[in-house]
XYZ file of C-alpha atoms in Angstrom:
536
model
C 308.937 244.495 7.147
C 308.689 245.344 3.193
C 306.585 248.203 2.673
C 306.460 248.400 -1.022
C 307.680 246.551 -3.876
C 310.492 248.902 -4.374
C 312.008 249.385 -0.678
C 314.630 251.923 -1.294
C 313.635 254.590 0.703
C 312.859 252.109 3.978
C 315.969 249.981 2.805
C 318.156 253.542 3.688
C 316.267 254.823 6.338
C 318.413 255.247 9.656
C 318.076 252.308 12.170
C 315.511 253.300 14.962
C 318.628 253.768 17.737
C 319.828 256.506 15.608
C 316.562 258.815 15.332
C 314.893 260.533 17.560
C 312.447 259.753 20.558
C 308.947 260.395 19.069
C 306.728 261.314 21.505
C 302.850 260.867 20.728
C 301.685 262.031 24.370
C 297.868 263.245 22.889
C 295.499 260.875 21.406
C 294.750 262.399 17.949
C 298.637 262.146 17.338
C 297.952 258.148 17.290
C 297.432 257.071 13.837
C 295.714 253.451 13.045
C 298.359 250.552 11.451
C 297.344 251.340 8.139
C 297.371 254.468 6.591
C 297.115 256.543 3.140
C 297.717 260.311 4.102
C 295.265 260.647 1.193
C 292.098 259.439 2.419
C 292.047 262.250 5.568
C 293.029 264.804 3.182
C 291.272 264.213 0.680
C 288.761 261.032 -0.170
C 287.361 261.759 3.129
C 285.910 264.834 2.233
C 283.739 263.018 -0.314
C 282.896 260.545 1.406
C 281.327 262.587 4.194
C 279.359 264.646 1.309
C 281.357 267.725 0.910
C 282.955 266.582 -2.977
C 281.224 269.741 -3.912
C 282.878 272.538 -1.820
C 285.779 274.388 -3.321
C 289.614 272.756 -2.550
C 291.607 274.662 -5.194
C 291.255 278.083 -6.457
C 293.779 280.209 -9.206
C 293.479 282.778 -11.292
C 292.268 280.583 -13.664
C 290.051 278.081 -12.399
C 288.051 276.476 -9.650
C 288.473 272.992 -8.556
C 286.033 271.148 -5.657
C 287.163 268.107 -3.407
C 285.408 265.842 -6.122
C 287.913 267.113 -9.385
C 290.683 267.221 -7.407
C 290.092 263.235 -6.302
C 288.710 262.711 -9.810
C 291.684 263.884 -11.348
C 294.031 262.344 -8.644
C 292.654 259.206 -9.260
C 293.245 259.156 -13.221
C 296.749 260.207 -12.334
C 297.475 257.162 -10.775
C 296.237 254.786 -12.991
C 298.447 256.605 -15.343
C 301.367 255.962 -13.033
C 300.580 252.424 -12.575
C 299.181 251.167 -15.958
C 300.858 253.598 -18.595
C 304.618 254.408 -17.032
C 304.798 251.304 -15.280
C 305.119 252.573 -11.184
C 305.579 249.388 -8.620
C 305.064 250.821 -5.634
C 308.097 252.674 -3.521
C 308.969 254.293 -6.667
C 310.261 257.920 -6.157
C 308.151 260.543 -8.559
C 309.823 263.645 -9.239
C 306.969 266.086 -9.870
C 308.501 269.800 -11.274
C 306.011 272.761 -11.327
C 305.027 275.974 -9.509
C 301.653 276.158 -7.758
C 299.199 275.481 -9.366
C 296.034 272.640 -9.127
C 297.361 270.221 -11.536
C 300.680 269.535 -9.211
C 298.902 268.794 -6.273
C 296.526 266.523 -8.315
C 300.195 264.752 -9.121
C 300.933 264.785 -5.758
C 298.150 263.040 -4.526
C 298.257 260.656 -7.625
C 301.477 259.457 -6.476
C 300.571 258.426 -3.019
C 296.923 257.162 -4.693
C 299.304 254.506 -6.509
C 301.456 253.800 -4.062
C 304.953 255.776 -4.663
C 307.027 258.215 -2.881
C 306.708 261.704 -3.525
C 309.900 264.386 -4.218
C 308.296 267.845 -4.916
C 310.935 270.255 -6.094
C 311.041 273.784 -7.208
C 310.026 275.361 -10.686
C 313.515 277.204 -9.722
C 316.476 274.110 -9.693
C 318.395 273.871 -13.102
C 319.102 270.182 -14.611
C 322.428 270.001 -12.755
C 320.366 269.953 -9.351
C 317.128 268.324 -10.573
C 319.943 265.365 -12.076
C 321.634 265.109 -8.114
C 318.222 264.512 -6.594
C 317.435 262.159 -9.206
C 320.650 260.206 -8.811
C 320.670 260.292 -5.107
C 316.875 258.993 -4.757
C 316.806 257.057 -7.624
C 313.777 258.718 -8.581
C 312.798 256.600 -11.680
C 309.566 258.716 -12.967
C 309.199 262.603 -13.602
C 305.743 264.185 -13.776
C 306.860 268.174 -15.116
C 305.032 270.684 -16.224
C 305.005 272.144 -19.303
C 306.610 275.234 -19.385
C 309.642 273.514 -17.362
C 310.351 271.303 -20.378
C 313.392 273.015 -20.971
C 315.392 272.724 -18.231
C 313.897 269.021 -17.654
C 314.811 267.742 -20.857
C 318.521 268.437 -20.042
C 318.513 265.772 -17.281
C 320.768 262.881 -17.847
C 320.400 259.929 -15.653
C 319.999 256.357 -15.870
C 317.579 255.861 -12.904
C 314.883 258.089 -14.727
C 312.633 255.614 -16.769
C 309.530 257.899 -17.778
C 308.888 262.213 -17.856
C 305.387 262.993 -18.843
C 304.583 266.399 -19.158
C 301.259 268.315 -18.081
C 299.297 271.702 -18.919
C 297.192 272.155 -16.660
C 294.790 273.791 -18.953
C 292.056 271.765 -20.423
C 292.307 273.675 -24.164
C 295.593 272.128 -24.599
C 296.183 269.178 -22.907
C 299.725 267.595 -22.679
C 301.282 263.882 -22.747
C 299.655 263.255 -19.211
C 295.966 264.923 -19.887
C 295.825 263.113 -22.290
C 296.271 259.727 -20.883
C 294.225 260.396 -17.662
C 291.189 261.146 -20.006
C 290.273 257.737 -20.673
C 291.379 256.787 -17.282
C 288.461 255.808 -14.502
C 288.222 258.194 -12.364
C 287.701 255.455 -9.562
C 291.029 253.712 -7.630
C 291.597 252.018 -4.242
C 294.372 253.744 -2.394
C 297.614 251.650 -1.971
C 297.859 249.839 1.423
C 300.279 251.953 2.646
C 301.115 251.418 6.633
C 301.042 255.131 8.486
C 305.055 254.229 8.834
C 305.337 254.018 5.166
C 307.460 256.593 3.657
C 304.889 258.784 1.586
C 307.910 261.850 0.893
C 311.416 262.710 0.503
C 312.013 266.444 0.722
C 315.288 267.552 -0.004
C 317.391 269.934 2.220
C 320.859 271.919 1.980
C 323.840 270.807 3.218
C 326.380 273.021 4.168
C 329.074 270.081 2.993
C 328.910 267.896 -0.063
C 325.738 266.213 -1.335
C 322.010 267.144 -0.920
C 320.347 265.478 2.154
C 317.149 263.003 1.487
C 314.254 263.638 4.432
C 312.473 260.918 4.939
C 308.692 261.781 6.333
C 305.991 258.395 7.418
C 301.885 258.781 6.045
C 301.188 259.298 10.023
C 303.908 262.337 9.660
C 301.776 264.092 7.345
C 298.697 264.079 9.152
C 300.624 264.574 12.707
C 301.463 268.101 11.810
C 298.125 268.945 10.706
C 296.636 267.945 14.365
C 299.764 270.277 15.436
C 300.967 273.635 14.059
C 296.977 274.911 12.496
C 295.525 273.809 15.467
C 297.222 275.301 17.788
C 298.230 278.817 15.846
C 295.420 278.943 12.836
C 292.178 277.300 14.382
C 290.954 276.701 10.524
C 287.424 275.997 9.975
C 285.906 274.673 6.341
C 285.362 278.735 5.377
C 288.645 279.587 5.849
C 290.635 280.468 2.036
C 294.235 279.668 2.386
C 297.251 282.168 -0.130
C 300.913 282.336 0.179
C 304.471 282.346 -1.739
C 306.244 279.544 -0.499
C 306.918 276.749 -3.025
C 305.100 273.539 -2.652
C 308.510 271.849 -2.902
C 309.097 273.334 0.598
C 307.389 271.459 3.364
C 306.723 274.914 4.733
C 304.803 275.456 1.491
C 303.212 272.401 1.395
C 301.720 272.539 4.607
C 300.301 276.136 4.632
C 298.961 275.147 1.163
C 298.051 271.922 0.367
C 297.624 270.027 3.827
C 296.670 272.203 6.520
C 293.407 273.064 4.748
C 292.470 270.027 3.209
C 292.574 268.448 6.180
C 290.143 271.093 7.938
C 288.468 270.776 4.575
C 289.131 274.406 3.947
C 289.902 275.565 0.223
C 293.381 277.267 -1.018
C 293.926 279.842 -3.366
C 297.492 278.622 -5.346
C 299.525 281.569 -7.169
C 302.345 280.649 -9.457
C 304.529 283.906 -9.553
C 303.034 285.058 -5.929
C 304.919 288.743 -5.823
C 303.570 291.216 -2.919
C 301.340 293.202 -5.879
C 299.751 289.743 -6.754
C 299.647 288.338 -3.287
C 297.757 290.953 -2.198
C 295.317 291.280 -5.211
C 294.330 287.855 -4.092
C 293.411 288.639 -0.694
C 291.416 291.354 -1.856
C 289.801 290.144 -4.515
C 289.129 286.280 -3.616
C 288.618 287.182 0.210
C 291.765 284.994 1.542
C 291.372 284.992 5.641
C 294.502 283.199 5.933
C 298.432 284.222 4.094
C 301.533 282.336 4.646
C 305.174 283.832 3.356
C 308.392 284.970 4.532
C 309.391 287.872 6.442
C 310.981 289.710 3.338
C 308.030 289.750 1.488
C 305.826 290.821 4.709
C 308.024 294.312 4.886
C 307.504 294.521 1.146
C 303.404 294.218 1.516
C 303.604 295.976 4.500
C 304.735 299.513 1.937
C 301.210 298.580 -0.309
C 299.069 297.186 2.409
C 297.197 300.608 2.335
C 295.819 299.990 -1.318
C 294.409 297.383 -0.913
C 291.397 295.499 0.961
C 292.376 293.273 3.228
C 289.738 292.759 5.937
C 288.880 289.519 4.878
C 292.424 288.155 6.509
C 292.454 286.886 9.840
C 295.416 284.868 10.138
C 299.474 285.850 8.863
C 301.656 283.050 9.352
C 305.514 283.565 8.503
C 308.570 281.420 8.461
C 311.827 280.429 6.725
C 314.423 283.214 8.462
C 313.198 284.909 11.359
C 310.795 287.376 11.666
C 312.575 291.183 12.741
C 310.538 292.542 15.326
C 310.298 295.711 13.207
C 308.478 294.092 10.432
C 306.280 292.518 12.820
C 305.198 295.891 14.606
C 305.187 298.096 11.447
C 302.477 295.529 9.943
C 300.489 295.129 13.380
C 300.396 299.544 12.598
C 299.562 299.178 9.354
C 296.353 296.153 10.066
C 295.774 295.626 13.699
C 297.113 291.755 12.544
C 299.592 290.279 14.191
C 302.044 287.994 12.329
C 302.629 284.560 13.579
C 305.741 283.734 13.312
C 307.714 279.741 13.443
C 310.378 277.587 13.357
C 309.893 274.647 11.387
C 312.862 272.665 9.460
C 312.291 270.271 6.545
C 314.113 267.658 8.891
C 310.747 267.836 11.184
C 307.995 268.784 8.578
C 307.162 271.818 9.307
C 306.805 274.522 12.199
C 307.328 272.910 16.176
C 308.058 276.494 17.848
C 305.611 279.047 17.258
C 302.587 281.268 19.294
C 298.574 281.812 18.569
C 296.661 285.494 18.444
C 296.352 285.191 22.173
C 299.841 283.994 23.644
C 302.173 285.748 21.317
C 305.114 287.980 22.506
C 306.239 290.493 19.378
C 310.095 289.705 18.556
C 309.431 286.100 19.833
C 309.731 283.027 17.777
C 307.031 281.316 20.357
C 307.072 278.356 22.839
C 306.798 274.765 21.649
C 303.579 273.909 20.071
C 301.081 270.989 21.054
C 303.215 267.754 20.076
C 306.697 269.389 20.839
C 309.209 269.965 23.282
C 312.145 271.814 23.171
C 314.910 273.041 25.332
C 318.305 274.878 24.990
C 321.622 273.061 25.846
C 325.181 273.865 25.864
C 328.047 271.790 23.829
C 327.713 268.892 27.086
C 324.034 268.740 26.570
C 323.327 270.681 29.624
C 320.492 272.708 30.087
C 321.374 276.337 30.222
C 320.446 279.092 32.602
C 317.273 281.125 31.130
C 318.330 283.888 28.721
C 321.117 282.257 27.708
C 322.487 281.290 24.164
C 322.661 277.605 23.546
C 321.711 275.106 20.537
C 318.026 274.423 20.465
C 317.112 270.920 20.844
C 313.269 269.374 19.842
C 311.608 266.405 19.616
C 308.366 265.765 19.497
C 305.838 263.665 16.937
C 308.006 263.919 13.947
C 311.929 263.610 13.677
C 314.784 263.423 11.091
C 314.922 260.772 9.284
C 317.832 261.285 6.608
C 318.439 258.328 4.274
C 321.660 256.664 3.571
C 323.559 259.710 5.228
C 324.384 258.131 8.714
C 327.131 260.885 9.806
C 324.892 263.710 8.781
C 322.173 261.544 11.126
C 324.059 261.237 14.135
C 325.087 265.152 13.656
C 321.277 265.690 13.799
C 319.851 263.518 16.269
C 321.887 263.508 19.244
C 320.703 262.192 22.467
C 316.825 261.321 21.193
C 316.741 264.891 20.388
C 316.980 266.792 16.820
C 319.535 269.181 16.646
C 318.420 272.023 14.591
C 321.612 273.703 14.266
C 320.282 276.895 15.597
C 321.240 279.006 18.227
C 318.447 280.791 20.532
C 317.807 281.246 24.025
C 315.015 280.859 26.087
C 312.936 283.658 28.815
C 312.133 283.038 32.340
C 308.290 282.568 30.775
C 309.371 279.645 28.103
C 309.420 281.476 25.060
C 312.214 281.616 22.582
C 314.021 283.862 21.104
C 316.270 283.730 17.782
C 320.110 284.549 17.962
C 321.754 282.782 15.095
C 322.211 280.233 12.464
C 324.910 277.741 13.872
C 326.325 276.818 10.840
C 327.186 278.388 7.302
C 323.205 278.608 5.966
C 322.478 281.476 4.242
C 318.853 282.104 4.530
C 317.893 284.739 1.859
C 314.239 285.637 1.250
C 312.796 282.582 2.869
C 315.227 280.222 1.196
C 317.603 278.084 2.415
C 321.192 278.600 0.709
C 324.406 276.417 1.681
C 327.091 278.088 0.966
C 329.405 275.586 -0.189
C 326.518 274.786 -2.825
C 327.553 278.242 -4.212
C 331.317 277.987 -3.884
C 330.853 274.348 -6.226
C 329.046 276.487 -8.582
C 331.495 279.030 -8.366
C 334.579 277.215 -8.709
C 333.618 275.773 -12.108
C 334.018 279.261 -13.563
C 337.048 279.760 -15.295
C 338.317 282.837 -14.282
C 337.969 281.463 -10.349
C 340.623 280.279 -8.509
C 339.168 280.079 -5.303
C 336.460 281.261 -3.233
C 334.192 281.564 -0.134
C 330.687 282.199 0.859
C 329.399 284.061 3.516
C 325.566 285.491 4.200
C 326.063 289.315 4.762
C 323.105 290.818 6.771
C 320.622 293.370 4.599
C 317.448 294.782 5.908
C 315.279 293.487 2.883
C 316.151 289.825 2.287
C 317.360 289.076 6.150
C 320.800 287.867 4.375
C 322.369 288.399 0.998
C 324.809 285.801 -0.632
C 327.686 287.373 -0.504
C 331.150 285.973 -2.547
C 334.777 286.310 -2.185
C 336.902 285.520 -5.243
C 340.871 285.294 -6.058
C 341.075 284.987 -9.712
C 343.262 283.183 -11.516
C 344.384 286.666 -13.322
C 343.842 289.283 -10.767
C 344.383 291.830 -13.366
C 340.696 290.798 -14.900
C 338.943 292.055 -11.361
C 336.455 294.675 -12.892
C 332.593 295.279 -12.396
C 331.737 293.987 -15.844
C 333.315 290.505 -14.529
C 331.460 290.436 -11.702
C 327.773 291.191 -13.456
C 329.468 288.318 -16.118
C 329.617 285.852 -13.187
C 326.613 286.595 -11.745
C 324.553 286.268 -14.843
C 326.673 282.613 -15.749
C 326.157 281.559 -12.420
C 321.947 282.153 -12.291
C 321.912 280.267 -16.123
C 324.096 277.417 -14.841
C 322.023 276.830 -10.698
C 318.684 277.876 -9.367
C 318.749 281.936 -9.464
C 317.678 282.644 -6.088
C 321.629 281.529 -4.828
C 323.351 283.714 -6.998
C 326.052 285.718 -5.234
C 324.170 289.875 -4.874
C 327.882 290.938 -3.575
C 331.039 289.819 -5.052
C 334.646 290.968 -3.674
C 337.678 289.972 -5.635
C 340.372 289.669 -3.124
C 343.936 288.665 -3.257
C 343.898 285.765 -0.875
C 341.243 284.038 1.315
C 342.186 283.747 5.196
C 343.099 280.215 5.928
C 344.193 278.097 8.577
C 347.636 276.195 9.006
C 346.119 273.035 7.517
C 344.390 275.391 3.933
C 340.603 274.910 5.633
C 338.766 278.863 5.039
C 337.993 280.799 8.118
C 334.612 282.100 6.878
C 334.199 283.580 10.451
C 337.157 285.915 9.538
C 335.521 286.994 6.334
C 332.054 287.278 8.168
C 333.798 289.797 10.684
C 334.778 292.141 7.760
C 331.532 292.749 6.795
């Protein structure tokens, strides 16, 4: 069945015998045929007389259900009647947190195209690989990322217009939304539409493309807040993660939309600023990663915080030492999740009531998981094994069928992590199972670093391992043979490191070089990264 007029995205999606079993076993996981993820979110809201509460809050300004819809609304006719968008289209949208991307966000799926949210972080090299693999034809960017965004070379890319945010000096797209209506019909989308393709790290070659359904969208906000968060409309909603995460996006944008709750967006969200907020704008519920928990955790005691009732944290696991020394510090107790941008967001996790400190949780309403060994047989309790879930949302990677059938194996999603499981049915972290480096609540692959890496022309060769540090959960840590050993010195290595964070995103940057001699190597040249790991 053709979704849109543009069916890329459904044209690439993996036949149904190769993803997952979905399991919908509670009512309010059934979505109707038909389905914009924007009217629950968001036109709703109006509709049922709250336009006037508060959605979006920033330092500097205030936005209610109404302005956000308002503005949503002129965005798409923008879309549609100034740059041209047939529906299926993939946007690009490029900005940190702020009001005016998720206005962009919603516009999109208003006019009937696919979203791709990225970070304010990714350089033109990566923004141009997303673009060429999605075929992502229009760009909405903000502003201050014209830079990097005007360095982007690809043929797919038909139209960039550029927003402010701010209405005393209104950009290419403010200015066309203001004689827009601020009226417009949602496109017809079916809740099996794609409505988003987030983008995830692979540890080999190219980027993988998520795929996530309208009735995916809404699914996890009937799962994860429900069960851990229990928002009501009062609640004010703060944390760090990007909105080009899915993590991000639902702590941010969705989960309190849908509970019609409002969200306070910061666009450089250090520990300093994060907590400012909370004090000053009375934020009752804070989502980041465990790095920058330990770092609040040191200046929790200057500030006011008693207006927080919720701490949510994902993206590495959360050390049972960071949990306890902020449960000292508050009386709060940090709920902590798994989530992967292959399912959405979080499907293992715990509430205030059933949570067990150094835990990652038990499967949340609309999950199940289990632990298996390489045959797919359940293990013994306690003991290591890959963690296996399935549940109401699944991966769905387009146009990659090996790295599909790697994933989903058996009707279940393989999240290529390694925990075990206690006699009571919680779980407990033990490893990554492949090479992702997960370094202050991002996601690093590490041969995305060696690529970068070997462009350099002093490098011969290299490898990439994560190396374990207390503040960050894992460091990216490099090991180079040069091409001229004699040129191993610590000005090189600062040289590299400050080429490699202007050439890719800065958070990937290698924090420990080693120049070496000779990588260990197996009889057929592949790199035993386990042997490097064991040095360290």
């Amino acid at each position: 069945m053709k979704h849109y007029h543009d069916n890329f995205a459904h044209d690439y999606l993996p036949p149904v015998h190769e993803q997952a079993e979905y399991i919908f076993e509670n009512p309010e996981f059934i979505q109707p045929e038909m389905l914009n993820c924007v009217w629950p979110l968001l036109d709703k809201h109006i509709a049922n007389g709250h336009g006037d509460e508060v959605c979006l809050r920033s330092f500097y300004s205030i936005w209610t259900y109404r302005q956000l819809m308002e503005k949503a609304n002129q965005i798409a006719h923008v879309l549609t009647e100034d740059l041209g968008l047939q529906s299926g289209n993939r946007v690009l949208i490029r900005s940190a947190n702020n009001p005016m991307m998720v206005a962009c966000w919603f516009g999109v799926l208003k006019a009937g195209g696919i979203v791709v949210a990225t970070m304010p972080l990714l350089r033109s090299k990566e923004l141009t690989t997303f673009i060429e693999c999605a075929e992502i034809s229009h760009a909405l960017c903000d502003e201050s990322l014209r830079d990097e965004m005007q360095l982007v070379e690809s043929s797919f890319l038909k139209s960039v217009c550029y927003f402010d945010g701010s209405e005393q000096n209104p950009a290419e797209l403010e200015k066309l939304m203001s004689s827009k209506s601020t009226d417009c019909e949602n496109y017809p989308s079916r809740a099996d539409s794609v409505a988003l393709i987030g983008f995830t790290s692979g540890t080999t070659g190219l980027p993988k493309m998520t795929a996530h359904y309208h009735q995916d969208i809404i699914n996890i906000c009937e799962a994860f807040p429900k069960y851990s968060l229990q928002p009501t409309p009062n609640d004010i909603f703060t944390g760090s993660p990007p909105l080009g995460f899915t993590f991000g996006l639902g702590g941010l944008v969705l989960f309190p939309m849908y509970y019609g709750a409002s969200s306070f967006l910061i666009e450089k969200p250090a520990p300093d600023i994060l907590l400012e907020a909370i004090q000053k704008y009375k934020i009752t519920v804070c989502f980041t990663a465990p790095t920058a928990w330990r770092v609040i955790t040191t200046k929790v005691k200057d500030f006011d915080i008693s207006s927080l009732r919720k701490c949510v944290s994902a993206g590495e696991t959360l050390p049972l030492k960071v949990w306890q020394d902020w449960y000292d510090a508050t009386g709060l107790k940090i709920i902590d999740g798994i989530g992967a941008t292959e399912m959405l967001h979080i499907f293992i996790s715990s509430h205030h009531d059933n949570m067990k400190p150094g835990a990652t949780g038990v499967a949340i309403s609309g999950y199940q998981a289990k632990i298996v060994d390489e045959d797919f047989n359940e293990v013994p309790a306690n003991t290591p094994g890959r963690l296996m879930v399935r549940g109401i949302t699944g991966c769905k990677y387009l146009n990659r069928p090996e790295k599909q059938q790697e994933y989903v194996q058996n009707g279940w999603n393989f999240t290529g992590d390694i925990f075990r499981q206690d006699e009571e049915g919680y779980f407990w972290f033990v490893a990554r199972g492949d090479d992702m480096i997960i370094s202050s609540g991002y996601n690093i692959a590490a041969i995305e670093v060696e690529s970068v890496l070997m462009t350099h022309e002093d490098v011969a060769e290299c490898a990439v391992v994560g190396l374990p540090d207390d503040e960050r959960g894992m460091l990216v840590c490099a090991y180079i043979v040069l091409h001229e050993k004699s040129k191993a010195s610590n000005d090189l290595m600062v040289s590299i490191q400050q080429w490699f964070k202007e050439v890719a995103a800065p958070y990937k940057y290698p924090r420990v070089i080693y120049f070496v001699e000779h990588l260990p190597k197996t009889e057929t040249g592949k790199i035993q990264r386990f042997k490097l790991k064991q040095t360290l």
